[in-house]
Short mmCIF file of C-alpha atoms in Angstrom, two decimals:
data_model
loop_
_atom_site.label_atom_id
_atom_site.label_comp_id
_atom_site.label_asym_id
_atom_site.label_seq_id
_atom_site.Cartn_x
_atom_site.Cartn_y
_atom_site.Cartn_z
CA UNK A 19 -7.35 -11.90 6.18
CA UNK A 20 -9.64 -10.20 3.20
CA UNK A 21 -9.78 -8.71 -0.22
CA UNK A 22 -11.04 -11.10 -2.92
CA UNK A 23 -12.32 -14.86 -2.82
CA UNK A 24 -13.52 -16.27 -6.43
CA UNK A 25 -13.15 -19.04 -8.90
CA UNK A 26 -11.83 -18.29 -12.33
CA UNK A 27 -14.61 -20.23 -13.96
CA UNK A 28 -17.41 -17.79 -13.10
CA UNK A 29 -15.45 -14.99 -15.26
CA UNK A 30 -15.33 -14.60 -19.19
CA UNK A 31 -12.99 -12.33 -19.62
CA UNK A 32 -10.10 -10.14 -17.15
CA UNK A 33 -9.39 -6.70 -18.39
CA UNK A 34 -6.10 -5.36 -17.46
CA UNK A 35 -5.74 -1.72 -17.62
CA UNK A 36 -2.29 -0.77 -17.09
CA UNK A 37 -0.65 2.37 -15.83
CA UNK A 38 -2.21 5.18 -13.58
CA UNK A 39 -4.05 6.57 -16.94
CA UNK A 40 -7.24 3.84 -15.35
CA UNK A 41 -7.88 6.19 -12.29
CA UNK A 42 -9.66 8.86 -14.02
CA UNK A 43 -12.73 6.02 -14.46
CA UNK A 44 -11.77 3.35 -12.11
CA UNK A 45 -10.92 5.27 -8.40
CA UNK A 46 -7.83 7.66 -7.38
CA UNK A 47 -4.56 5.80 -6.68
CA UNK A 48 -4.10 3.48 -9.02
CA UNK A 49 -0.52 3.78 -9.61
CA UNK A 50 0.17 0.04 -11.15
CA UNK A 51 -3.05 -0.38 -12.66
CA UNK A 52 -6.85 -1.70 -12.76
CA UNK A 53 -8.10 -5.62 -13.18
CA UNK A 54 -11.34 -5.53 -14.28
CA UNK A 55 -13.51 -8.86 -14.12
CA UNK A 56 -16.76 -9.83 -16.71
CA UNK A 57 -18.91 -12.30 -15.11
CA UNK A 58 -20.29 -15.06 -18.01
CA UNK A 59 -23.51 -14.44 -19.87
CA UNK A 60 -26.36 -17.12 -20.69
CA UNK A 61 -25.88 -15.87 -24.37
CA UNK A 62 -22.11 -16.49 -24.66
CA UNK A 63 -23.44 -20.49 -24.74
CA UNK A 64 -26.75 -20.31 -26.53
CA UNK A 65 -25.98 -20.93 -30.36
CA UNK A 66 -27.69 -19.99 -33.16
CA UNK A 67 -31.94 -20.77 -33.33
CA UNK A 68 -31.37 -22.43 -30.06
CA UNK A 69 -32.90 -21.55 -26.78
CA UNK A 70 -31.52 -23.68 -23.86
CA UNK A 71 -27.73 -25.14 -23.63
CA UNK A 72 -26.46 -27.48 -20.96
CA UNK A 73 -22.50 -27.41 -20.56
CA UNK A 74 -20.99 -29.71 -18.31
CA UNK A 75 -17.58 -29.81 -17.70
CA UNK A 76 -14.86 -32.23 -15.69
CA UNK A 77 -11.01 -31.23 -15.10
CA UNK A 78 -8.19 -32.52 -12.93
CA UNK A 79 -4.78 -31.58 -12.11
CA UNK A 80 -1.89 -34.51 -11.37
CA UNK A 81 0.22 -32.14 -8.75
CA UNK A 82 -2.32 -31.65 -5.50
CA UNK A 83 -4.85 -33.77 -7.06
CA UNK A 84 -6.96 -30.52 -7.65
CA UNK A 85 -10.45 -31.02 -9.39
CA UNK A 86 -13.38 -29.22 -10.55
CA UNK A 87 -16.92 -30.34 -11.65
CA UNK A 88 -19.20 -27.86 -13.16
CA UNK A 89 -22.78 -27.59 -14.68
CA UNK A 90 -24.02 -24.91 -16.54
CA UNK A 91 -27.87 -24.14 -17.57
CA UNK A 92 -28.77 -21.14 -20.08
CA UNK A 93 -32.32 -20.32 -21.14
CA UNK A 94 -33.04 -17.66 -23.26
CA UNK A 95 -36.72 -17.04 -22.39
CA UNK A 96 -37.40 -14.77 -25.80
CA UNK A 97 -35.49 -11.80 -27.35
CA UNK A 98 -35.59 -9.87 -24.74
CA UNK A 99 -34.91 -12.32 -21.42
CA UNK A 100 -32.37 -14.65 -20.77
CA UNK A 101 -30.68 -16.34 -17.65
CA UNK A 102 -28.10 -18.11 -16.50
CA UNK A 103 -26.79 -20.14 -13.92
CA UNK A 104 -23.94 -22.09 -12.78
CA UNK A 105 -22.49 -24.63 -10.47
CA UNK A 106 -18.70 -25.24 -9.62
CA UNK A 107 -17.09 -27.19 -7.37
CA UNK A 108 -13.25 -27.05 -6.73
CA UNK A 109 -11.42 -29.04 -4.50
CA UNK A 110 -7.66 -27.88 -4.24
CA UNK A 111 -4.47 -30.42 -1.93
CA UNK A 112 -0.94 -29.79 -1.27
CA UNK A 113 1.21 -29.51 -3.81
CA UNK A 114 4.94 -30.43 -4.51
CA UNK A 115 7.52 -27.94 -5.64
CA UNK A 116 10.48 -29.10 -8.62
CA UNK A 117 12.48 -30.95 -5.92
CA UNK A 118 9.57 -32.67 -4.55
CA UNK A 119 9.19 -30.46 -1.04
CA UNK A 120 5.25 -30.70 -0.13
CA UNK A 121 3.54 -27.56 0.17
CA UNK A 122 1.62 -28.27 3.01
CA UNK A 123 -1.89 -27.09 4.67
CA UNK A 124 -3.84 -26.04 0.52
CA UNK A 125 -6.60 -28.77 0.83
CA UNK A 126 -9.96 -26.43 0.11
CA UNK A 127 -13.05 -27.72 -0.98
CA UNK A 128 -14.83 -24.48 -2.81
CA UNK A 129 -18.40 -25.01 -4.08
CA UNK A 130 -19.60 -21.70 -5.63
CA UNK A 131 -21.60 -20.16 -8.33
CA UNK A 132 -23.57 -17.70 -9.96
CA UNK A 133 -26.79 -16.61 -11.22
CA UNK A 134 -27.22 -13.95 -13.95
CA UNK A 135 -30.26 -12.84 -15.75
CA UNK A 136 -30.09 -10.07 -18.48
CA UNK A 137 -33.29 -8.33 -19.87
CA UNK A 138 -33.49 -6.03 -22.57
CA UNK A 139 -36.49 -3.16 -23.19
CA UNK A 140 -37.66 0.16 -24.63
CA UNK A 141 -37.61 1.57 -27.67
CA UNK A 142 -35.51 -0.23 -30.21
CA UNK A 143 -34.52 -2.77 -27.57
CA UNK A 144 -31.66 -0.72 -26.28
CA UNK A 145 -32.36 -0.65 -22.64
CA UNK A 146 -30.37 -3.27 -20.50
CA UNK A 147 -30.67 -4.66 -16.99
CA UNK A 148 -28.47 -7.21 -15.33
CA UNK A 149 -29.45 -8.96 -12.31
CA UNK A 150 -26.80 -10.91 -11.11
CA UNK A 151 -25.17 -12.71 -8.16
CA UNK A 152 -22.69 -14.76 -7.33
CA UNK A 153 -21.09 -16.97 -3.98
CA UNK A 154 -17.94 -18.82 -2.65
CA UNK A 155 -17.81 -20.62 0.16
CA UNK A 156 -13.57 -21.92 0.65
CA UNK A 157 -13.70 -25.03 3.64
CA UNK A 158 -10.18 -25.55 4.67
CA UNK A 159 -9.06 -27.97 7.45
CA UNK A 160 -5.23 -27.96 9.36
CA UNK A 161 -4.36 -24.53 8.00
CA UNK A 162 -1.29 -22.61 8.96
CA UNK A 163 -2.55 -19.21 10.29
CA UNK A 164 -0.60 -17.21 8.25
CA UNK A 165 -1.41 -17.91 4.32
CA UNK A 166 0.40 -15.47 2.74
CA UNK A 167 4.03 -16.16 3.74
CA UNK A 168 6.26 -18.84 6.18
CA UNK A 169 5.13 -18.07 9.75
CA UNK A 170 5.70 -20.91 11.69
CA UNK A 171 5.36 -19.05 15.24
CA UNK A 172 1.89 -18.42 14.69
CA UNK A 173 1.12 -22.24 14.28
CA UNK A 174 -1.96 -23.70 12.61
CA UNK A 175 -5.56 -23.21 13.34
CA UNK A 176 -8.42 -26.31 12.88
CA UNK A 177 -10.45 -25.08 9.99
CA UNK A 178 -11.07 -21.93 8.17
CA UNK A 179 -14.12 -20.92 6.38
CA UNK A 180 -14.16 -18.61 3.83
CA UNK A 181 -17.32 -16.32 2.31
CA UNK A 182 -17.71 -14.51 -0.14
CA UNK A 183 -21.08 -13.29 -1.46
CA UNK A 184 -21.70 -10.24 -4.25
CA UNK A 185 -24.81 -8.99 -5.82
CA UNK A 186 -25.14 -7.00 -8.55
CA UNK A 187 -28.25 -4.93 -10.49
CA UNK A 188 -26.77 -2.91 -13.43
CA UNK A 189 -28.78 -0.66 -16.11
CA UNK A 190 -27.21 0.94 -19.05
CA UNK A 191 -29.59 2.47 -21.96
CA UNK A 192 -27.10 3.54 -25.62
CA UNK A 193 -30.16 5.07 -26.60
CA UNK A 194 -28.23 5.46 -30.30
CA UNK A 195 -31.08 7.78 -31.37
CA UNK A 196 -30.23 10.49 -28.68
CA UNK A 197 -26.22 11.51 -28.57
CA UNK A 198 -26.53 12.99 -25.12
CA UNK A 199 -27.50 10.03 -23.76
CA UNK A 200 -25.40 7.09 -23.23
CA UNK A 201 -26.39 5.64 -19.97
CA UNK A 202 -24.75 3.24 -17.55
CA UNK A 203 -25.87 2.82 -13.81
CA UNK A 204 -24.89 0.06 -11.10
CA UNK A 205 -25.24 -0.83 -7.81
CA UNK A 206 -23.09 -3.81 -6.00
CA UNK A 207 -23.16 -5.29 -2.64
CA UNK A 208 -20.60 -7.32 -1.24
CA UNK A 209 -20.07 -9.44 1.91
CA UNK A 210 -16.81 -10.81 2.83
CA UNK A 211 -16.55 -12.98 5.82
CA UNK A 212 -13.20 -14.84 7.67
CA UNK A 213 -14.00 -17.47 10.01
CA UNK A 214 -11.47 -19.42 11.70
CA UNK A 215 -11.55 -21.80 14.73
CA UNK A 216 -8.69 -23.70 16.80
CA UNK A 217 -10.15 -26.04 19.87
CA UNK A 218 -8.59 -24.43 22.87
CA UNK A 219 -7.05 -21.80 21.57
CA UNK A 220 -7.00 -18.17 22.12
CA UNK A 221 -8.99 -15.55 20.69
CA UNK A 222 -6.29 -15.11 17.96
CA UNK A 223 -6.98 -18.27 16.56
CA UNK A 224 -10.92 -18.67 17.05
CA UNK A 225 -11.93 -15.03 14.74
CA UNK A 226 -14.27 -13.96 12.23
CA UNK A 227 -12.78 -11.03 10.25
CA UNK A 228 -16.36 -9.62 8.11
CA UNK A 229 -15.80 -6.70 4.76
CA UNK A 230 -19.26 -5.61 4.07
CA UNK A 231 -19.23 -3.10 1.03
CA UNK A 232 -21.94 -1.04 -0.74
CA UNK A 233 -20.84 0.95 -4.49
CA UNK A 234 -22.98 2.95 -6.26
CA UNK A 235 -21.43 3.78 -9.65
CA UNK A 236 -23.20 6.16 -12.29
CA UNK A 237 -22.15 7.75 -15.72
CA UNK A 238 -22.91 8.97 -18.94
CA UNK A 239 -21.51 9.74 -21.87
CA UNK A 240 -22.60 12.97 -24.73
CA UNK A 241 -21.79 12.02 -28.30
CA UNK A 242 -20.90 14.80 -30.70
CA UNK A 243 -19.79 13.92 -34.29
CA UNK A 244 -18.64 16.40 -37.13
CA UNK A 245 -17.54 15.55 -40.66
CA UNK A 246 -14.12 15.05 -39.62
CA UNK A 247 -14.34 14.16 -36.12
CA UNK A 248 -15.57 12.93 -33.10
CA UNK A 249 -16.01 13.65 -29.78
CA UNK A 250 -17.23 11.87 -26.74
CA UNK A 251 -17.15 13.41 -22.99
CA UNK A 252 -17.53 10.91 -20.14
CA UNK A 253 -19.20 12.46 -16.43
CA UNK A 254 -19.34 10.00 -13.84
CA UNK A 255 -19.63 8.86 -10.28
CA UNK A 256 -18.36 6.55 -7.58
CA UNK A 257 -19.11 5.78 -4.07
CA UNK A 258 -18.13 3.18 -1.82
CA UNK A 259 -18.79 2.65 1.83
CA UNK A 260 -16.97 -0.75 3.83
CA UNK A 261 -17.35 -1.76 7.13
CA UNK A 262 -14.70 -3.80 8.35
CA UNK A 263 -15.68 -6.01 11.58
CA UNK A 264 -13.06 -8.60 13.85
CA UNK A 265 -15.40 -10.75 15.88
CA UNK A 266 -12.85 -12.69 19.00
CA UNK A 267 -9.33 -11.53 17.95
CA UNK A 268 -8.05 -8.98 19.49
CA UNK A 269 -5.01 -8.38 16.45
CA UNK A 270 -4.11 -4.77 16.05
CA UNK A 271 -3.33 -5.68 12.41
CA UNK A 272 -6.49 -5.67 11.35
CA UNK A 273 -8.36 -2.97 12.48
CA UNK A 274 -12.40 -2.64 12.51
CA UNK A 275 -13.91 0.71 11.16
CA UNK A 276 -15.67 1.72 8.45
CA UNK A 277 -14.20 3.31 4.79
CA UNK A 278 -16.28 5.96 2.79
CA UNK A 279 -14.92 6.80 -0.21
CA UNK A 280 -16.88 9.25 -3.18
CA UNK A 281 -15.33 10.28 -6.17
CA UNK A 282 -16.58 12.68 -9.41
CA UNK A 283 -14.88 12.56 -12.99
CA UNK A 284 -15.11 13.66 -16.57
CA UNK A 285 -13.07 12.56 -19.48
CA UNK A 286 -13.39 13.68 -23.11
CA UNK A 287 -12.04 11.63 -26.22
CA UNK A 288 -11.62 13.43 -29.29
CA UNK A 289 -11.31 12.39 -32.10
CA UNK A 290 -9.54 13.97 -35.29
CA UNK A 291 -9.86 12.83 -38.82
CA UNK A 292 -9.57 9.18 -37.36
CA UNK A 293 -5.61 10.45 -37.18
CA UNK A 294 -5.11 11.91 -33.84
CA UNK A 295 -6.75 11.24 -30.35
CA UNK A 296 -7.09 13.72 -27.55
CA UNK A 297 -7.75 11.86 -23.76
CA UNK A 298 -7.72 14.75 -21.29
CA UNK A 299 -9.64 13.44 -17.64
CA UNK A 300 -9.88 14.44 -14.26
CA UNK A 301 -11.11 12.82 -10.86
CA UNK A 302 -11.54 14.39 -7.34
CA UNK A 303 -11.87 11.84 -4.27
CA UNK A 304 -12.64 12.62 -1.03
CA UNK A 305 -12.37 9.71 1.81
CA UNK A 306 -13.13 9.28 5.82
CA UNK A 307 -12.37 6.71 7.69
CA UNK A 308 -13.88 6.34 11.25
CA UNK A 309 -12.19 3.58 13.52
CA UNK A 310 -14.48 1.16 15.74
CA UNK A 311 -14.04 1.42 19.36
CA UNK A 312 -12.61 -2.02 20.87
CA UNK A 313 -9.92 -3.13 23.31
CA UNK A 314 -7.12 -2.32 20.76
CA UNK A 315 -9.09 0.62 19.43
CA UNK A 316 -10.22 2.69 21.95
CA UNK A 317 -12.61 6.20 22.73
CA UNK A 318 -10.53 9.10 21.30
CA UNK A 319 -8.85 8.09 18.07
CA UNK A 320 -10.00 10.99 15.84
CA UNK A 321 -11.10 10.24 12.25
CA UNK A 322 -8.67 10.57 8.68
CA UNK A 323 -10.06 12.23 6.15
CA UNK A 324 -8.73 13.31 2.76
CA UNK A 325 -8.69 14.57 -0.93
CA UNK A 326 -7.39 13.21 -4.02
CA UNK A 327 -7.08 15.33 -7.31
CA UNK A 328 -6.45 13.21 -10.46
CA UNK A 329 -5.83 14.59 -14.09
CA UNK A 330 -4.36 13.02 -16.94
CA UNK A 331 -4.09 13.98 -20.72
CA UNK A 332 -3.11 11.30 -23.21
CA UNK A 333 -2.44 11.18 -26.98
CA UNK A 334 -2.24 9.10 -29.85
CA UNK A 335 -1.36 10.25 -33.43
CA UNK A 336 -1.52 7.23 -36.18
CA UNK A 337 0.88 8.66 -39.17
CA UNK A 338 -0.50 5.59 -41.42
CA UNK A 339 -2.46 2.41 -40.86
CA UNK A 340 1.00 0.73 -40.24
CA UNK A 341 2.57 3.21 -37.68
CA UNK A 342 1.44 5.29 -34.53
CA UNK A 343 3.27 6.73 -31.63
CA UNK A 344 1.69 8.11 -28.41
CA UNK A 345 1.86 9.24 -24.74
CA UNK A 346 0.42 10.68 -21.61
CA UNK A 347 0.92 12.41 -18.47
CA UNK A 348 -1.12 12.05 -15.64
CA UNK A 349 -1.33 12.35 -11.76
CA UNK A 350 -2.83 10.16 -9.62
CA UNK A 351 -3.05 10.04 -5.53
CA UNK A 352 -3.54 7.72 -3.25
CA UNK A 353 -5.47 8.16 0.14
CA UNK A 354 -3.91 6.06 2.79
CA UNK A 355 -6.20 3.19 3.73
CA UNK A 356 -7.80 1.94 7.24
CA UNK A 357 -4.81 -1.07 7.43
CA UNK A 358 -2.38 2.29 6.81
CA UNK A 359 -3.99 4.07 9.71
CA UNK A 360 -5.00 2.46 12.11
CA UNK A 361 -2.90 -0.34 12.36
CA UNK A 362 -1.92 -0.63 16.47
CA UNK A 363 1.64 -2.44 15.95
CA UNK A 364 4.20 -0.69 17.69
CA UNK A 365 5.17 0.78 21.26
CA UNK A 366 2.38 4.00 21.16
CA UNK A 367 -0.40 2.74 19.10
CA UNK A 368 -1.90 5.74 18.81
CA UNK A 369 1.13 8.23 18.30
CA UNK A 370 0.55 10.63 15.67
CA UNK A 371 2.79 9.03 13.42
CA UNK A 372 -0.02 6.42 12.75
CA UNK A 373 -2.76 9.20 11.89
CA UNK A 374 -0.61 11.73 9.94
CA UNK A 375 0.13 9.58 7.25
CA UNK A 376 0.41 12.04 3.99
CA UNK A 377 -1.58 11.11 0.60
CA UNK A 378 0.43 9.74 -1.89
CA UNK A 379 1.51 11.37 -5.14
CA UNK A 380 2.57 10.02 -8.03
CA UNK A 381 3.28 12.27 -11.34
CA UNK A 382 3.50 9.64 -14.44
CA UNK A 383 4.81 10.06 -18.17
CA UNK A 384 4.42 7.65 -20.85
CA UNK A 385 4.91 7.60 -24.52
CA UNK A 386 5.93 4.73 -26.78
CA UNK A 387 4.84 3.62 -30.93
CA UNK A 388 3.00 1.24 -32.59
CA UNK A 389 3.49 -0.47 -35.83
CA UNK A 390 1.49 -3.04 -37.57
CA UNK A 391 2.09 -4.30 -41.02
CA UNK A 392 0.12 -7.08 -42.77
CA UNK A 393 1.60 -9.30 -45.71
CA UNK A 394 4.78 -8.89 -44.15
CA UNK A 395 6.27 -12.20 -45.35
CA UNK A 396 3.51 -14.11 -47.00
CA UNK A 397 -0.50 -13.66 -47.81
CA UNK A 398 -2.63 -12.75 -45.11
CA UNK A 399 0.04 -13.25 -42.57
CA UNK A 400 0.27 -9.87 -39.62
CA UNK A 401 2.94 -8.28 -37.35
CA UNK A 402 2.14 -6.17 -34.44
CA UNK A 403 4.96 -4.59 -32.16
CA UNK A 404 4.35 -2.22 -29.27
CA UNK A 405 7.03 -0.55 -27.14
CA UNK A 406 6.37 1.72 -24.12
CA UNK A 407 8.50 3.73 -21.49
CA UNK A 408 7.41 5.07 -18.66
CA UNK A 409 8.60 6.88 -15.45
CA UNK A 410 6.79 7.40 -12.38
CA UNK A 411 7.56 10.57 -10.17
CA UNK A 412 6.33 9.88 -6.53
CA UNK A 413 6.00 12.03 -3.26
CA UNK A 414 5.07 10.63 -0.21
CA UNK A 415 4.87 7.00 -1.60
CA UNK A 416 3.35 4.77 1.13
CA UNK A 417 5.34 1.96 2.68
CA UNK A 418 4.82 -0.60 4.82
CA UNK A 419 8.21 -1.61 6.83
CA UNK A 420 6.95 -5.08 8.68
CA UNK A 421 4.83 -6.23 11.43
CA UNK A 422 7.80 -5.69 14.11
CA UNK A 423 8.51 -1.73 13.00
CA UNK A 424 7.26 1.73 14.44
CA UNK A 425 5.43 3.13 12.75
CA UNK A 426 4.60 0.01 10.40
CA UNK A 427 3.60 2.38 7.91
CA UNK A 428 5.24 5.63 6.92
CA UNK A 429 5.66 7.83 4.10
CA UNK A 430 8.93 7.83 2.02
CA UNK A 431 9.84 11.65 0.89
CA UNK A 432 10.93 10.47 -2.99
CA UNK A 433 10.43 8.14 -5.00
CA UNK A 434 10.53 6.65 -8.45
CA UNK A 435 9.29 3.70 -10.71
CA UNK A 436 10.44 3.38 -14.86
CA UNK A 437 10.70 0.65 -17.11
CA UNK A 438 10.06 -0.35 -20.69
CA UNK A 439 7.88 -2.93 -21.80
CA UNK A 440 7.65 -4.51 -25.38
CA UNK A 441 4.92 -6.35 -27.22
CA UNK A 442 5.25 -8.30 -30.20
CA UNK A 443 2.63 -10.71 -32.25
CA UNK A 444 2.82 -12.41 -35.60
CA UNK A 445 0.09 -14.53 -37.58
CA UNK A 446 0.33 -16.47 -40.36
CA UNK A 447 -1.41 -19.95 -41.07
CA UNK A 448 1.36 -21.56 -40.70
CA UNK A 449 1.88 -20.43 -37.07
CA UNK A 450 1.14 -17.51 -34.30
CA UNK A 451 3.05 -16.22 -31.86
CA UNK A 452 3.70 -13.50 -29.27
CA UNK A 453 6.65 -12.20 -27.12
CA UNK A 454 6.83 -9.42 -24.76
CA UNK A 455 9.80 -7.87 -22.25
CA UNK A 456 9.35 -6.35 -18.53
CA UNK A 457 11.79 -4.17 -17.73
CA UNK A 458 10.98 -2.14 -14.13
CA UNK A 459 12.91 -0.34 -11.88
CA UNK A 460 11.77 1.07 -8.16
CA UNK A 461 14.66 3.53 -6.10
CA UNK A 462 13.94 5.03 -2.69
CA UNK A 463 15.37 8.66 -3.91
CA UNK A 464 15.18 9.63 -0.12
CA UNK A 465 17.48 7.41 0.97
CA UNK A 466 19.23 6.28 -2.27
CA UNK A 467 18.22 2.47 -1.65
CA UNK A 468 15.83 0.37 -3.29
CA UNK A 469 11.90 0.09 -3.27
CA UNK A 470 11.19 -3.73 -2.51
CA UNK A 471 8.29 -4.60 -4.18
CA UNK A 472 9.13 -3.95 -8.21
CA UNK A 473 9.15 -6.76 -10.06
CA UNK A 474 11.93 -8.48 -11.73
CA UNK A 475 12.98 -8.06 -15.59
CA UNK A 476 10.97 -10.86 -17.75
CA UNK A 477 10.73 -12.35 -20.79
CA UNK A 478 7.71 -14.80 -22.43
CA UNK A 479 7.04 -16.39 -25.72
CA UNK A 480 4.76 -18.06 -26.62
CA UNK A 481 4.73 -20.34 -30.24
CA UNK A 482 1.74 -23.00 -31.72
CA UNK A 483 -0.06 -23.83 -34.63
CA UNK A 484 -3.87 -23.80 -34.90
CA UNK A 485 -5.85 -26.09 -37.15
CA UNK A 486 -9.06 -25.10 -37.09
CA UNK A 487 -10.24 -27.73 -39.95
CA UNK A 488 -9.38 -30.13 -37.34
CA UNK A 489 -10.47 -28.32 -34.66
CA UNK A 490 -6.94 -28.40 -32.98
CA UNK A 491 -4.79 -25.87 -31.35
CA UNK A 492 -1.36 -26.42 -30.15
CA UNK A 493 1.64 -24.64 -28.51
CA UNK A 494 4.73 -24.11 -26.46
CA UNK A 495 4.76 -20.90 -23.70
CA UNK A 496 7.98 -19.79 -21.77
CA UNK A 497 8.57 -17.66 -19.26
CA UNK A 498 12.51 -16.40 -18.10
CA UNK A 499 12.83 -14.54 -15.55
CA UNK A 500 15.54 -12.98 -13.82
CA UNK A 501 16.77 -12.59 -10.24
CA UNK A 502 15.19 -9.62 -8.27
CA UNK A 503 18.81 -8.49 -5.80
CA UNK A 504 17.48 -4.80 -6.26
CA UNK A 505 16.12 -5.16 -2.64
CA UNK A 506 16.48 -3.28 0.85
CA UNK A 507 13.97 -4.68 3.53
CA UNK A 508 13.33 -8.21 1.18
CA UNK A 509 15.29 -11.74 0.36
CA UNK A 510 16.18 -11.21 -3.06
CA UNK A 511 14.60 -13.78 -5.54
CA UNK A 512 16.81 -16.50 -7.67
CA UNK A 513 16.19 -16.44 -11.33
CA UNK A 514 14.40 -19.02 -13.22
CA UNK A 515 12.50 -20.16 -16.60
CA UNK A 516 9.73 -22.23 -17.24
CA UNK A 517 8.12 -24.06 -20.14
CA UNK A 518 5.06 -25.53 -20.58
CA UNK A 519 2.94 -26.86 -23.37
CA UNK A 520 -0.68 -27.37 -24.48
CA UNK A 521 -3.26 -29.02 -26.77
CA UNK A 522 -6.87 -27.89 -26.96
CA UNK A 523 -9.25 -29.49 -29.47
CA UNK A 524 -12.92 -28.34 -30.68
CA UNK A 525 -14.41 -29.36 -32.94
CA UNK A 526 -16.18 -27.54 -35.04
CA UNK A 527 -18.60 -29.81 -36.51
CA UNK A 528 -19.36 -33.08 -37.35
CA UNK A 529 -20.86 -35.93 -35.02
CA UNK A 530 -17.97 -34.95 -32.16
CA UNK A 531 -19.57 -30.98 -31.85
CA UNK A 532 -20.07 -29.91 -28.06
CA UNK A 533 -17.37 -31.36 -27.00
CA UNK A 534 -13.94 -29.90 -26.34
CA UNK A 535 -10.74 -31.50 -24.88
CA UNK A 536 -7.95 -29.53 -23.12
CA UNK A 537 -4.60 -31.07 -22.75
CA UNK A 538 -1.37 -28.97 -20.45
CA UNK A 539 1.86 -29.60 -18.81
CA UNK A 540 2.80 -26.95 -16.94
CA UNK A 541 6.60 -26.50 -16.00
CA UNK A 542 7.28 -29.51 -17.94
CA UNK A 543 11.27 -29.26 -17.02
CA UNK A 544 10.29 -30.02 -13.22
CA UNK A 545 11.97 -26.24 -12.22
CA UNK A 546 12.39 -25.48 -8.19
CA UNK A 547 11.58 -21.81 -8.16
CA UNK A 548 9.57 -19.51 -6.29
CA UNK A 549 7.97 -16.25 -7.31
CA UNK A 550 9.64 -12.77 -6.13
CA UNK A 551 6.85 -11.43 -3.07
CA UNK A 552 5.47 -15.24 -3.10
CA UNK A 553 5.37 -16.33 0.06
CA UNK A 554 5.67 -20.28 -0.81
CA UNK A 555 7.83 -22.03 -4.02
CA UNK A 556 5.84 -22.84 -6.83
CA UNK A 557 4.68 -26.37 -8.16
CA UNK A 558 6.32 -28.49 -9.79
CA UNK A 559 5.57 -30.86 -13.19
CA UNK A 560 1.96 -30.65 -13.41
CA UNK A 561 -0.33 -32.61 -16.00
CA UNK A 562 -3.33 -30.89 -16.89
CA UNK A 563 -6.66 -32.39 -18.87
CA UNK A 564 -10.36 -31.16 -18.73
CA UNK A 565 -13.42 -32.70 -21.13
CA UNK A 566 -16.75 -30.39 -21.75
CA UNK A 567 -19.50 -31.54 -23.32
CA UNK A 568 -22.81 -29.06 -24.22
CA UNK A 569 -25.85 -29.77 -25.30
CA UNK A 570 -27.84 -27.11 -27.16
CA UNK A 571 -31.80 -27.28 -27.87
#
C-alpha cells in the first residue's frame, strides 16, 4: 500500500551499493544493499558562461500509449545561488504482452515536479545549503484493488489517488583547511497518502492509507594524512520516525502505529601507500514499534522494541595498477517491521508468536579480484574485469508465509544465501561493450528446502558504438534469464531472453546544438515473459522515442 512513489525524471543518479556492508552508513538490515537516489541540480543544465537554461522534453511509447511532457527552468542568480524548477506530466496506459494479452487497470495520470535551491557561503565558499521539495500525484481510475499480483477475488475500485510529498534541507561544510571538519546535516519530511474509493463499496474499498515520516541525519569526517598514508574517520547518527495510519479500512494486513528508529555509527578508512585500503565500521540501532488502538488492534497489544548491532571489516590490496584483490566480513541485524509484528490475519491475531519475532542476524563473507588493463588490443583501449563471490549465513531469517498462513511472519532458524557475480567491460575507439553474470542460491537450512525470493541466474551484455564527432551513440543490449525452479512455496518461473536496440543523437556543436533525440526498441522479438516475483507478464515489443530542446542564455 505504500513505500516510494516517484518519477525517474527527477533524478540524475541512482546509486546501487550492493551487499550488507552498506548497513554501517545507511541502516541496519540492508542484507541485499542500499539504493541511493540523487535529484537533479540547476548546475546540471546551465552551460558555461550562461545563467539561465530552459529545457523542454517530450517522449512517447507505443505499447500502452505512454507519454511524458517536461519543462525545466534552471537559473543562477550569482556564483553563490541557483535554483531549479521542474515539472513533469506522465501518462501510462494498459499494455500488451508478447502474445497479445492486454494487461488492464494500469491507466495512471501523474503530474510531478521538483523545486531545488543550492546556496554556497562562508570562508572559501565551502559551505553549502540545499533546500528541495518534490511531489508526485498519481490518479488512476478503474483499478484492481491488488496492485502487485493477480487477485480477481479482491475486485476493482473506482479510483486511487496517490500523493508523495518530500521536503529536504541539507547542509554541508567540507572545510578543506580544517582536517577535523567535514560536516553533513540533513533533515527530511515525507508525507505519503494512498486514497481509494468505490461507490457503494465496503470500508475495504473506501480507505486512505498514510505514511508520515521525519528523518534527521548528521555525520562528520575527521581526516589525518601522513607521509605515506591517509586516514578518514566518519561518525554519525540517523533517526527516523514514521506514523502509519489507516482511515476507513479494517484490513489487518496494514497495521497502524509508530515506528521510531535511531542509530549511531562509526567507520574508519585507512589507505597505506595507495596500495592497501582497510575499512572498519560498526553501527548500533534501536527500534521501537507502538501499535495504534483501533478495532483490529485493541487496547492491550504490547509495544515492541529491540536493538541491532552491525560491525564490518573490509580490505582492498592493489598489487599494481592492473590487479587487486578485496574481501570483507560484515554482520548485519534487521529488527522486524510494523507489518511483521502487528499483522492481524489469523485465528488469534495477538498470539505471542506475532509479537515474539527475533531479530534477523546475518554474517556475510565476500571476496574477489579486479583486473584493469589499458592498451590491451590497440592503443587507447581499456579492459576491466571484476569477480565477486559471497556467502551469507543467516540466523532467524524473517519470512512471509502468505496471507492465508498463521502466523504470517515467522523466523527461519537457519538459512543461507550465496553466489558469484562477474562484471567485465571493454572500450576502444571501434566499439564499447559490457557484460555481467549473476548466480545466486538461497536455502532454508532448517528444512532442507529453498528460499522463495532469490533471483534466477542471469547473463547480460551490451555492445555499442559511439561517434562523438557526429553526436551519435547506438547499440544492442540482451538479457538471458534462467528459469527459477528452486522454490518451495511459489510457482516456478520460466526462462526467457530479451533484446533491445537504441540510437541516441546529441549534437556537440553546430546549428543543432541543444537538441537531443533518442530512439529505442525494447523486446524487439516480442518475447512473452514474466520476471520472477513480478505479478504480471512484462511488455511486448515497445517503440520509444524522445526529443529534447534546451535553450541557454
